Coordinates of C-alpha atoms in Angstrom, one line a residue:
Chain A
M1 CA -0.2 0.2 0.4
V2 CA 1.6 3.5 -1.1
L3 CA 0.8 6.2 1.7
T4 CA 0.7 9.2 1.1
A5 CA 3.4 11.9 3.5
S6 CA -0.1 13.4 4.8
V7 CA -0.6 10.2 6.2
R8 CA 3.1 9.2 5.9
R9 CA 3.0 12.6 8.6
T10 CA -0.2 11.9 10.6
R11 CA 0.3 8.3 11.4
H12 CA 3.5 10.0 12.7
A13 CA 2.0 12.2 14.9
I14 CA -0.3 10.0 16.4
I15 CA 2.8 7.6 16.9
G16 CA 4.4 10.9 18.6
L17 CA 1.1 11.5 20.5
V18 CA 0.3 8.3 22.2
A19 CA 4.4 7.9 23.1
I20 CA 4.3 11.3 24.9
L21 CA 1.2 10.1 26.7
G22 CA 2.8 6.7 27.9
L23 CA 5.8 9.0 29.2
V24 CA 3.9 11.3 31.3
G25 CA 2.0 8.2 32.4
I26 CA 5.4 6.6 32.9
L27 CA 6.5 10.1 34.5
V28 CA 4.1 11.7 36.4
P29 CA 3.6 10.1 39.9
Q30 CA 0.9 8.4 41.1
A31 CA -1.4 9.3 43.6
S32 CA -0.6 7.4 46.6
Q33 CA -2.7 5.9 48.6
A34 CA -2.4 8.0 51.7
V35 CA -4.7 6.6 55.1
A36 CA -5.3 9.9 56.9
G37 CA -2.1 8.9 58.9
L38 CA -2.0 12.1 62.1
G39 CA 0.2 11.0 65.1
A40 CA 2.7 11.4 67.5
R41 CA 5.6 9.9 69.1
P42 CA 8.4 11.7 71.9
A43 CA 10.2 14.2 71.2
Y44 CA 12.4 13.7 73.4
P45 CA 13.5 9.8 73.9
L46 CA 16.1 7.8 75.9
K47 CA 19.0 6.7 73.9
N48 CA 19.6 4.2 77.0
D49 CA 15.8 2.8 77.0
P50 CA 13.4 2.2 73.3
H51 CA 11.0 2.2 75.0
T52 CA 11.0 6.2 75.2
E53 CA 10.8 6.9 71.6
S54 CA 6.4 4.7 72.1
I55 CA 6.1 6.0 75.1
F56 CA 6.9 8.7 77.7
I57 CA 8.9 7.2 80.8
H58 CA 10.1 9.5 83.9
T59 CA 11.2 8.4 87.7
L60 CA 10.0 12.7 88.9
S61 CA 10.1 12.8 93.1
P62 CA 7.6 15.0 94.5
G63 CA 8.4 18.4 94.3
A64 CA 10.1 18.0 90.5
S65 CA 9.1 18.2 87.0
V66 CA 11.1 18.0 83.7
G67 CA 10.2 19.8 80.5
E68 CA 9.3 17.2 77.9
G69 CA 7.9 17.5 74.0
V70 CA 6.0 15.8 71.5
N71 CA 6.4 15.7 67.6
V72 CA 2.4 16.0 65.9
I73 CA 3.1 14.6 63.0
N74 CA 0.9 15.1 59.8
S75 CA 1.7 12.4 57.3
S76 CA -1.2 12.7 54.5
D77 CA -1.6 15.3 51.7
T78 CA -3.4 18.0 53.6
D79 CA -3.3 20.7 56.9
R80 CA -4.5 19.0 59.7
K81 CA -5.6 21.3 62.5
V82 CA -5.4 18.8 65.5
L83 CA -6.5 19.4 69.2
V84 CA -3.4 17.8 71.5
Y85 CA -4.2 17.8 75.1
A86 CA -3.4 15.6 79.0
T87 CA -5.8 13.3 80.3
D88 CA -6.3 10.7 83.1
S89 CA -5.6 7.5 82.3
A90 CA -9.0 5.2 82.2
V91 CA -9.3 1.3 82.0
S92 CA -10.8 -0.4 79.7
S93 CA -13.1 -3.6 79.8
D94 CA -10.8 -6.4 80.0
G95 CA -8.5 -4.1 81.9
A96 CA -6.8 -2.9 79.2
F97 CA -5.1 0.7 79.3
T98 CA -6.2 4.2 77.9
C99 CA -7.0 7.5 77.6
A100 CA -10.0 9.5 79.5
Q101 CA -12.1 10.7 77.1
R102 CA -11.6 15.4 76.5
S103 CA -15.0 15.9 77.6
E104 CA -13.8 14.8 81.4
K105 CA -10.7 17.2 83.0
P106 CA -8.1 16.0 84.1
D107 CA -8.0 15.9 88.0
S108 CA -5.2 12.8 88.4
V109 CA -2.6 12.0 87.0
G110 CA -3.5 13.5 84.1
A111 CA -3.3 17.8 85.9
W112 CA 0.3 17.2 86.4
L113 CA 0.5 18.3 82.5
D114 CA 0.7 21.0 81.5
F115 CA 0.7 22.1 77.9
G116 CA 0.4 25.5 78.5
D117 CA -1.4 28.0 76.6
K118 CA -1.1 25.1 73.7
R119 CA -3.2 22.9 72.7
E120 CA -4.3 23.0 68.8
V121 CA -2.5 23.3 66.3
T122 CA -2.4 23.6 62.7
V123 CA 0.0 20.9 60.7
A124 CA 1.1 21.2 58.0
S125 CA 1.1 18.4 55.5
H126 CA 4.0 16.2 55.9
S127 CA 5.5 17.7 58.8
T128 CA 5.7 17.5 62.2
V129 CA 5.3 20.2 65.2
L130 CA 7.1 20.2 68.3
V131 CA 4.3 20.9 71.4
P132 CA 6.4 21.2 74.1
F133 CA 5.1 20.2 78.1
T134 CA 6.1 19.9 81.6
I135 CA 6.2 17.4 83.9
K136 CA 4.9 18.2 88.0
V137 CA 4.5 15.8 90.3
P138 CA 2.7 17.4 93.0
D139 CA 4.3 17.0 96.6
N140 CA 1.8 14.9 97.9
A141 CA 2.7 12.1 95.2
T142 CA 2.6 9.0 96.5
V143 CA 4.8 6.2 95.8
G144 CA 4.6 3.6 93.1
E145 CA 4.0 4.5 89.9
H146 CA 1.0 7.2 88.0
E147 CA -0.2 6.7 84.6
A148 CA -1.9 9.6 82.7
C149 CA -2.0 10.1 78.1
V150 CA -0.9 12.9 75.6
V151 CA -3.4 12.2 73.2
V152 CA -3.8 13.8 70.2
E153 CA -7.1 14.1 68.0
E154 CA -8.1 16.0 65.0
S155 CA -10.3 19.0 65.2
K156 CA -13.6 18.3 62.5
A157 CA -16.9 19.0 62.7
Q158 CA -19.1 16.1 63.8
S159 CA -21.6 13.8 60.8
T160 CA -24.7 14.8 60.9
S161 CA -26.3 11.3 60.5
A162 CA -28.0 8.6 61.6
G163 CA -26.2 6.1 63.5
I164 CA -22.9 6.1 66.0
H165 CA -20.9 8.4 64.9
I166 CA -17.0 8.2 64.7
T167 CA -14.3 10.2 65.5
T168 CA -10.8 8.9 65.9
R169 CA -7.2 10.2 68.3
S170 CA -3.9 8.5 68.4
G171 CA -3.3 8.5 73.0
I172 CA 0.7 8.1 74.0
R173 CA 1.2 6.0 77.5
V174 CA 3.2 8.8 79.9
S175 CA 4.7 6.5 83.0
I176 CA 5.6 8.8 86.3
T177 CA 7.3 6.0 88.8
V178 CA 7.5 8.3 92.1
P179 CA 10.7 6.7 93.5
G180 CA 10.4 4.9 97.2
D181 CA 8.7 2.0 99.3
V182 CA 8.0 0.4 95.8
K183 CA 5.3 -2.9 96.3
R184 CA 4.9 -5.6 93.7
S185 CA 2.3 -8.0 94.3
L186 CA 0.7 -10.8 91.2
E187 CA -1.9 -13.4 91.5
I188 CA -4.6 -15.3 89.1
T189 CA -7.6 -14.5 89.8
D190 CA -9.6 -15.6 87.8
M191 CA -9.7 -17.9 84.4
H192 CA -13.1 -19.3 82.5
I193 CA -14.6 -20.0 79.4
D194 CA -16.4 -16.3 77.7
R195 CA -19.6 -17.4 75.8
T196 CA -20.2 -14.2 76.2
G197 CA -19.7 -13.2 73.0
A198 CA -20.0 -14.5 69.2
E199 CA -17.5 -16.5 70.0
P200 CA -16.3 -18.6 72.8
L201 CA -12.7 -17.6 74.7
V202 CA -9.9 -18.1 77.5
S203 CA -10.8 -15.3 79.3
L204 CA -7.2 -15.5 81.9
T205 CA -7.9 -12.0 84.3
V206 CA -4.6 -11.5 87.2
T207 CA -5.0 -8.5 89.6
N208 CA -2.1 -6.5 90.3
G209 CA -1.7 -5.5 94.0
G210 CA 1.7 -3.4 94.2
N211 CA 2.3 0.1 93.4
V212 CA 3.5 -0.4 89.1
S213 CA 3.1 -1.5 86.8
E214 CA 4.2 -5.8 85.4
D215 CA 4.8 -6.7 82.4
L216 CA 4.0 -9.7 81.8
V217 CA 4.2 -13.0 79.9
A218 CA 1.1 -15.6 79.9
N219 CA 0.6 -18.4 77.8
V220 CA -2.0 -21.1 77.8
V221 CA -1.7 -24.3 77.3
T222 CA -4.5 -26.6 74.9
R223 CA -3.9 -31.0 76.0
R224 CA -5.8 -33.7 75.2
A225 CA -7.5 -34.2 78.0
L226 CA -7.0 -38.4 77.7
F227 CA -3.0 -38.1 77.5
G228 CA -2.3 -35.1 77.6
N229 CA -0.4 -33.8 73.9
G230 CA 0.1 -30.9 73.8
L231 CA -2.5 -29.2 70.8
H232 CA -2.0 -25.7 71.2
K233 CA -0.5 -22.4 72.6
D234 CA -0.5 -19.1 72.8
G235 CA 0.6 -15.6 74.5
G236 CA 2.0 -12.9 74.7
Q237 CA 3.7 -10.4 77.0
F238 CA 1.3 -7.9 78.1
L239 CA 0.7 -4.6 80.9
S240 CA -1.0 -4.9 83.7
L241 CA -2.0 -1.6 85.9
S242 CA -1.3 -1.1 89.2
G243 CA -4.0 -1.8 91.2
E244 CA -6.1 -3.6 88.7
A245 CA -6.9 -6.9 87.0
L246 CA -5.7 -7.5 83.5
T247 CA -8.3 -9.3 81.5
M248 CA -6.9 -11.7 78.5
N249 CA -8.7 -13.7 76.2
F250 CA -7.7 -16.0 74.4
P251 CA -9.0 -18.1 70.7
I252 CA -10.3 -21.4 71.8
A253 CA -7.8 -23.7 70.3
R254 CA -9.8 -27.0 68.4
P255 CA -9.1 -29.4 67.6
R256 CA -10.0 -30.6 64.3
W257 CA -11.6 -34.1 65.3
G258 CA -12.7 -32.7 69.0
G259 CA -13.2 -34.3 72.0
W260 CA -12.7 -32.9 75.5
V261 CA -9.9 -30.8 75.8
K262 CA -7.8 -29.5 79.0
I263 CA -7.0 -25.1 79.6
S264 CA -4.5 -24.5 81.4
S265 CA -2.0 -21.3 82.1
L266 CA 1.3 -19.6 82.8
V267 CA 1.7 -16.1 83.7
E268 CA 5.9 -15.7 83.9
I269 CA 7.8 -12.1 85.6
D270 CA 10.4 -10.8 87.0
G271 CA 10.7 -12.1 90.2
S272 CA 13.3 -9.6 91.3
G273 CA 11.6 -7.1 93.8
Y274 CA 9.4 -9.8 95.3
T275 CA 10.2 -11.6 98.9
A276 CA 9.8 -15.6 99.4
K277 CA 6.7 -17.7 100.1
G278 CA 4.3 -19.8 98.2
D279 CA 4.3 -22.4 94.4
K280 CA 7.2 -20.6 92.4
V281 CA 8.9 -21.9 90.1
T282 CA 13.2 -20.8 89.3
D283 CA 13.8 -22.3 85.9
S284 CA 12.5 -23.5 82.4
S285 CA 13.0 -27.1 83.3
Q286 CA 10.1 -26.1 85.9
I287 CA 8.2 -24.4 83.8
D288 CA 7.7 -27.3 81.6
R289 CA 6.9 -29.2 83.8
L290 CA 4.4 -26.9 86.2
E291 CA 2.3 -26.6 82.6
G292 CA 1.9 -30.4 82.1
A293 CA 1.6 -30.3 86.3
D294 CA -2.2 -32.2 88.1
F295 CA -5.0 -31.3 86.8
G296 CA -7.5 -29.2 89.3
E297 CA -4.5 -27.6 90.7
P298 CA -5.7 -24.8 93.2
L299 CA -5.3 -21.1 92.2
V300 CA -2.1 -19.6 93.4
T301 CA -1.1 -16.1 95.2
M302 CA 1.9 -14.6 94.5
K303 CA 2.8 -13.2 97.7
P304 CA 6.1 -11.1 97.8
W305 CA 9.0 -12.4 96.8
D306 CA 12.8 -11.8 97.8
D307 CA 13.9 -14.7 95.5
K308 CA 15.7 -12.7 92.3
D309 CA 15.2 -15.8 89.3
E310 CA 12.5 -16.0 87.5
L311 CA 8.9 -15.9 88.2
A312 CA 6.0 -18.4 87.6
L313 CA 2.4 -18.4 88.5
R314 CA 0.5 -20.7 86.8
G315 CA -3.0 -20.9 86.9
P316 CA -6.7 -23.5 87.0
V317 CA -6.9 -25.5 85.0
V318 CA -10.0 -25.5 83.2
S319 CA -12.3 -29.0 80.4
M320 CA -14.2 -28.5 78.5
F321 CA -16.3 -30.4 74.9
V322 CA -15.0 -29.1 72.0
M323 CA -17.1 -29.8 68.9
P324 CA -14.8 -31.2 65.8
D325 CA -15.1 -28.9 62.0
A326 CA -17.8 -30.3 60.1
V327 CA -15.0 -32.6 57.5
A328 CA -14.5 -34.3 60.9
L329 CA -17.8 -34.5 61.4
S330 CA -18.9 -35.8 58.3
I331 CA -16.7 -38.6 58.9
Y332 CA -17.6 -39.3 62.1
S333 CA -21.7 -39.4 61.1
A334 CA -21.1 -41.8 57.8
S335 CA -18.7 -44.1 60.1
L336 CA -21.5 -44.4 62.2
I337 CA -24.5 -44.7 59.6
A338 CA -22.1 -47.6 58.1
I339 CA -21.5 -49.1 61.4
I340 CA -25.0 -50.0 62.0
L341 CA -25.7 -50.9 58.2
L342 CA -23.1 -53.5 58.8
V343 CA -24.2 -54.4 63.1
A344 CA -28.0 -54.3 60.9
L345 CA -27.1 -56.3 58.1
F346 CA -25.1 -59.2 60.5
L347 CA -28.0 -59.5 62.4
I348 CA -30.3 -59.7 59.4
V349 CA -27.8 -62.5 57.5
R350 CA -27.5 -63.8 61.7
H351 CA -31.2 -64.4 62.0
Y352 CA -31.8 -65.9 58.5
R353 CA -28.7 -68.5 58.9
K354 CA -30.8 -69.5 62.4
H355 CA -33.7 -70.0 60.4
P356 CA -33.6 -70.6 57.1
N357 CA -36.3 -72.8 56.3
R358 CA -38.4 -70.5 57.4
K359 CA -40.0 -68.9 54.4
G360 CA -40.1 -72.8 52.5
K361 CA -42.5 -73.7 55.2
A362 CA -44.3 -70.6 54.5
K363 CA -45.4 -71.3 51.2
A364 CA -45.6 -75.4 52.0
A365 CA -47.9 -74.4 54.7
K366 CA -49.9 -71.7 52.3
S367 CA -50.7 -74.3 49.4
T368 CA -51.5 -77.2 51.7
K369 CA -54.5 -74.5 52.9
S370 CA -55.4 -73.1 49.3
K371 CA -55.7 -77.6 48.4
Chain B
M1 CA 43.4 34.8 -1.0
T2 CA 47.9 33.3 -0.9
F3 CA 48.4 30.2 0.0
P4 CA 50.3 31.6 2.9
Q5 CA 46.7 33.3 3.8
K6 CA 44.7 30.2 3.9
V7 CA 47.1 28.9 5.7
A8 CA 47.1 32.0 8.5
S9 CA 43.5 31.8 8.5
S10 CA 42.9 28.7 8.7
A11 CA 45.5 28.0 11.3
G12 CA 43.7 31.1 13.0
A13 CA 40.2 29.5 13.0
L14 CA 41.9 26.2 14.2
V15 CA 43.2 27.7 17.0
A16 CA 40.6 29.9 17.6
I17 CA 38.2 26.4 18.4
V18 CA 41.2 25.5 20.3
V19 CA 41.1 28.4 22.0
A20 CA 37.4 28.2 23.4
I21 CA 37.3 24.5 23.4
I22 CA 40.3 24.7 26.4
A23 CA 38.2 27.6 27.8
V24 CA 35.0 26.1 28.1
A25 CA 35.9 23.2 29.6
A26 CA 38.6 25.1 32.3
T27 CA 35.2 26.9 33.0
V28 CA 33.7 23.5 33.4
G29 CA 37.1 21.8 34.2
G30 CA 37.6 24.8 37.1
L31 CA 34.0 24.2 38.2
V32 CA 34.4 20.6 37.9
Y33 CA 37.8 21.0 39.5
V34 CA 36.6 23.2 42.2
L35 CA 33.6 21.4 43.1
A36 CA 34.3 18.3 43.3
S37 CA 35.7 15.6 45.9
N38 CA 36.5 12.1 46.2
T39 CA 33.1 10.6 47.4
S40 CA 29.3 12.2 47.1
S41 CA 27.8 11.2 49.7
F42 CA 23.9 10.7 49.1
T43 CA 21.4 11.7 51.8
Q44 CA 17.8 10.5 52.9
N45 CA 16.2 10.7 55.6
I46 CA 12.7 9.1 56.4
N47 CA 11.6 10.3 59.3
A48 CA 9.8 7.7 61.9
G49 CA 5.7 6.6 61.2
T50 CA 3.0 7.7 64.1
L51 CA 1.0 5.0 65.4
T52 CA -2.5 5.8 64.1
T53 CA -6.4 4.5 63.8
D54 CA -8.7 5.6 61.1
I55 CA -11.9 4.3 59.8
V56 CA -10.9 3.9 56.1
D57 CA -12.7 2.8 52.7
G58 CA -11.3 -0.7 50.3
S59 CA -8.8 1.8 49.2
Y60 CA -7.5 2.7 52.2
A61 CA -9.1 6.1 51.6
S62 CA -10.0 8.5 54.9
V63 CA -13.6 7.9 55.0
A64 CA -14.2 11.5 55.3
S65 CA -17.5 11.5 58.1
P66 CA -17.6 8.1 59.1
S67 CA -20.5 6.2 61.2
V68 CA -21.7 3.0 62.3
P69 CA -25.9 2.9 61.5
M70 CA -28.0 1.2 63.5
S71 CA -31.3 -1.3 62.4
T72 CA -34.6 0.7 62.2
L73 CA -37.6 -0.3 64.5
T74 CA -40.4 0.1 64.3
F75 CA -42.7 1.8 67.3
S76 CA -43.4 -0.4 69.8
F77 CA -45.0 -0.6 73.7
S78 CA -41.8 -2.7 75.1
C79 CA -38.3 -3.2 74.8
Q80 CA -36.4 -3.3 71.3
T81 CA -33.3 -4.7 70.3
S82 CA -31.4 -2.5 67.5
T83 CA -28.1 -3.4 66.1
G84 CA -25.0 -2.4 63.0
S85 CA -21.8 -3.6 62.6
F86 CA -19.0 -1.6 63.3
G87 CA -16.4 -2.6 60.6
T88 CA -16.6 -2.7 57.4
S89 CA -15.2 -3.3 53.9
T90 CA -16.7 0.1 52.8
E91 CA -15.2 1.1 56.1
N92 CA -13.0 -0.1 58.7
I93 CA -11.4 -0.1 61.2
Y94 CA -7.6 0.3 60.6
V95 CA -5.2 0.8 62.7
Q96 CA -1.6 1.9 61.2
N97 CA 1.8 1.0 63.5
P98 CA 4.7 2.1 61.4
D99 CA 6.9 0.6 63.9
G100 CA 5.5 3.5 66.5
A101 CA 4.4 1.5 68.8
D102 CA 7.5 -0.9 70.8
N103 CA 6.1 -2.6 73.7
G104 CA 2.5 -2.8 71.9
W105 CA -1.0 -1.5 71.9
T106 CA -4.5 -1.3 72.8
L107 CA -7.5 0.0 70.4
S108 CA -10.8 1.2 72.7
L109 CA -14.4 2.5 71.4
A110 CA -15.8 4.7 74.3
A111 CA -18.9 8.0 74.1
S112 CA -17.5 11.1 74.2
A113 CA -18.1 12.2 77.2
T114 CA -20.0 9.3 79.6
T115 CA -23.7 11.2 79.6
D116 CA -24.2 11.3 76.2
L117 CA -27.7 10.3 74.9
W118 CA -29.0 8.8 71.4
T119 CA -30.4 12.7 70.7
S120 CA -32.8 12.8 68.1
G121 CA -33.9 16.1 68.4
S122 CA -35.9 16.2 71.9
N123 CA -35.6 13.0 71.6
T124 CA -33.0 11.0 73.8
Y125 CA -32.5 7.9 75.0
D126 CA -29.3 5.9 76.9
F127 CA -26.1 3.7 76.0
N128 CA -25.0 3.0 78.9
D129 CA -27.7 2.0 82.0
S130 CA -27.2 -1.5 82.9
S131 CA -31.3 -1.7 84.9
G132 CA -33.6 -3.2 83.1
S133 CA -31.2 -5.3 80.6
G134 CA -30.4 -2.0 80.0
C135 CA -34.7 -1.3 79.0
T136 CA -35.0 1.3 81.9
D137 CA -33.6 3.9 83.8
G138 CA -31.1 3.4 86.7
A139 CA -29.5 6.1 89.0
D140 CA -27.6 7.6 87.2
A141 CA -28.6 11.3 86.2
D142 CA -30.8 11.2 82.8
S143 CA -34.0 9.9 83.6
K144 CA -33.4 7.7 79.7
G145 CA -33.3 4.0 79.8
G146 CA -31.3 1.8 77.1
Q147 CA -27.7 0.0 77.7
M148 CA -25.2 -0.8 74.1
T149 CA -23.7 -3.6 74.0
V150 CA -20.0 -4.3 71.8
D151 CA -19.2 -7.2 70.9
P152 CA -15.6 -7.5 69.1
S153 CA -14.8 -11.0 69.7
G154 CA -16.3 -12.4 66.9
G155 CA -14.8 -10.0 63.8
T156 CA -12.5 -10.0 61.7
L157 CA -9.1 -9.7 62.1
L158 CA -6.9 -8.9 58.7
T159 CA -3.8 -7.1 57.6
G160 CA -3.9 -4.8 55.8
Q161 CA -1.2 -3.0 52.9
C162 CA 2.0 -4.6 54.4
A163 CA 4.3 -6.8 53.4
S164 CA 4.6 -9.6 55.9
C165 CA 3.0 -8.4 59.2
A166 CA 0.6 -10.6 60.7
T167 CA -2.3 -11.1 63.9
T168 CA -0.5 -12.6 66.0
G169 CA -0.2 -11.3 68.8
I170 CA -3.3 -9.2 69.0
S171 CA -6.0 -10.6 70.7
K172 CA -9.7 -9.3 69.8
G173 CA -12.0 -7.8 72.7
S174 CA -14.7 -9.8 75.0
S175 CA -18.3 -8.6 75.1
T176 CA -19.6 -5.8 77.2
P177 CA -22.4 -3.7 77.7
F178 CA -21.4 -0.2 78.7
V179 CA -22.1 0.8 82.2
Q180 CA -22.3 4.4 83.4
D181 CA -19.0 4.6 85.5
T182 CA -18.1 1.3 85.3
T183 CA -17.6 1.2 82.6
D184 CA -17.0 3.5 80.3
S185 CA -14.9 2.2 77.3
V186 CA -14.8 -1.4 75.4
T187 CA -11.6 -2.8 73.9
L188 CA -11.7 -4.3 70.7
L189 CA -7.7 -5.1 69.6
S190 CA -5.3 -5.6 72.4
A191 CA -1.2 -5.3 70.8
A192 CA 1.0 -7.5 72.6
A193 CA 4.6 -6.7 73.2
G194 CA 5.3 -8.8 70.2
S195 CA 3.0 -8.1 67.5
N196 CA 4.3 -6.8 64.4
D197 CA 6.1 -3.9 65.4
I198 CA 5.6 -2.4 61.9
G199 CA 2.3 -3.9 61.0
D200 CA -1.2 -2.2 59.7
W201 CA -4.5 -3.7 60.3
R202 CA -7.8 -3.8 59.6
F203 CA -10.9 -5.2 61.6
R204 CA -14.5 -5.7 60.6
G205 CA -17.5 -6.8 62.0
V206 CA -17.4 -6.0 65.3
S207 CA -21.5 -6.8 67.0
I208 CA -23.7 -3.7 68.0
S209 CA -26.6 -3.9 69.5
Q210 CA -28.4 -1.7 71.4
K211 CA -31.7 -2.1 73.6
V212 CA -33.8 0.6 73.3
P213 CA -36.7 1.3 75.7
G214 CA -40.8 1.0 75.1
E215 CA -42.2 3.7 73.7
Q216 CA -39.2 4.8 72.7
P217 CA -40.8 9.0 70.7
A218 CA -40.7 7.3 66.7
A219 CA -37.7 10.0 65.3
S220 CA -35.4 9.1 62.2
G221 CA -32.1 10.8 62.8
Y222 CA -31.2 9.2 66.7
A223 CA -27.2 9.9 66.5
L224 CA -24.7 9.3 69.3
N225 CA -20.4 10.5 69.3
M226 CA -18.2 8.1 69.7
V227 CA -14.3 8.0 70.0
L228 CA -12.2 4.8 68.7
S229 CA -8.6 5.8 70.7
V230 CA -5.6 3.3 69.9
V231 CA -2.8 3.9 73.1
A232 CA 0.5 3.1 72.7
L233 CA 1.2 1.3 75.3

């Protein structure tokens, strides 16, 4: 086919345009699916304590004060107006740490934090604003650990539609220890199967009777009731606040074939600072044996303790019957039906073997009658 | 032009070209010479992220005015229950931890004030009164019955956009009714210290049930303000 010059030029122009558009498509940065990231971090973390990169931690005597700061970070594409404020700590359900609401004026440890007049700041997109504040411990502060919160919340108008209107905010725990006679006390106070919700949970409660918080490791082990072989282990490190009962929930391990299971618990903490009494474990081999300990042990209360080794509390053992899953249930049902049919067949065959001529005799009797 | 003149002219041109090249090279080379160093360092700052929570759609875009609709009821002389689901595929409860919380975190839901009420104009009912199984007014300051129960235990926890994070170490809260001054906040998720320090998650299907007292006036637009809080531990 012979192309005229104008056709050739047009074709070249189209090819060039397509190439340019393609290039633009590659070069122009695609709009990122950025989530509205608005949060905060401590502005002055301590090099020797990595935990201070996430939360505020101080040891302060009564009457002492310290300057602090929080970096409010806006990683979204729009400028944001942000409220920054202190609150008292609060306990959410299951003993979890949370922050009181902005509507509740701090009257406890939250009142130790002073943001001055700086409560609302505008943070430009992809930028950080440092908001300073001071922590001042009252002269009559008691010994022990005290908790508060620093919260950032976007300042925006509420929805007017029907239903539950949701506002989101981020909080940072503030942990202030007033030095002195520190008391540590932990007790496993409850373990049961919680069936109130849509899914049953193993619910383990540890009560902290001391005046400092504890980082504890709690593990729940599920074993077969018959032979004791282990099925599942769940757990983790959790924060137990002083004076509070922490409830940890774990999903129930469901062995495919179901059956009776026994669920035991073990709580481990750093034993330094405790003084001796009660059932204790001092090395990992004992911990392993305790996980397989006799069933039906009573609750163990750990009193103040002077052994510096790691400490473990063992809780009660809970038994429950777990239903097999759908596949196993089908196999069980099919097997049961097959067994019933086999037994029935066996009985029928045995019956006719015992009485082989019964049918023949009945026929003969019938024919005699008809004659 | 004579031969010598031609030679002189060509030589001159050649010299001019060479001088020009030298001049350019000297200029650029000189700049390079002045500015060049043995090594060039490239710097890149990556700022640490922060622990955040939000309500996002299926594309992880923030929902402007997130809300949880409750099932519609018809006027009744008896106490009845409306239900809703907090966290859906179009309004996911979303938590992002880009190394902002290294020792765990909690996610909880509470009303913006313990004295708040479901409100439509002048019509109100409570969300945290346990009297009469949540159907009648108790000893609290308001004269309204009504109680909300939040059940995260049946919800679905999924990872988000992270390449390799998991839901390990994050447990769901148990079914809990609000009770004024006793249970003012319900835990939806608790992340242990061993959970991923870098990760993001979506949470859906938190069941909400609300007892509505009998003879509650019919009205559209009953609304309640609640706050979703994520806290670094």
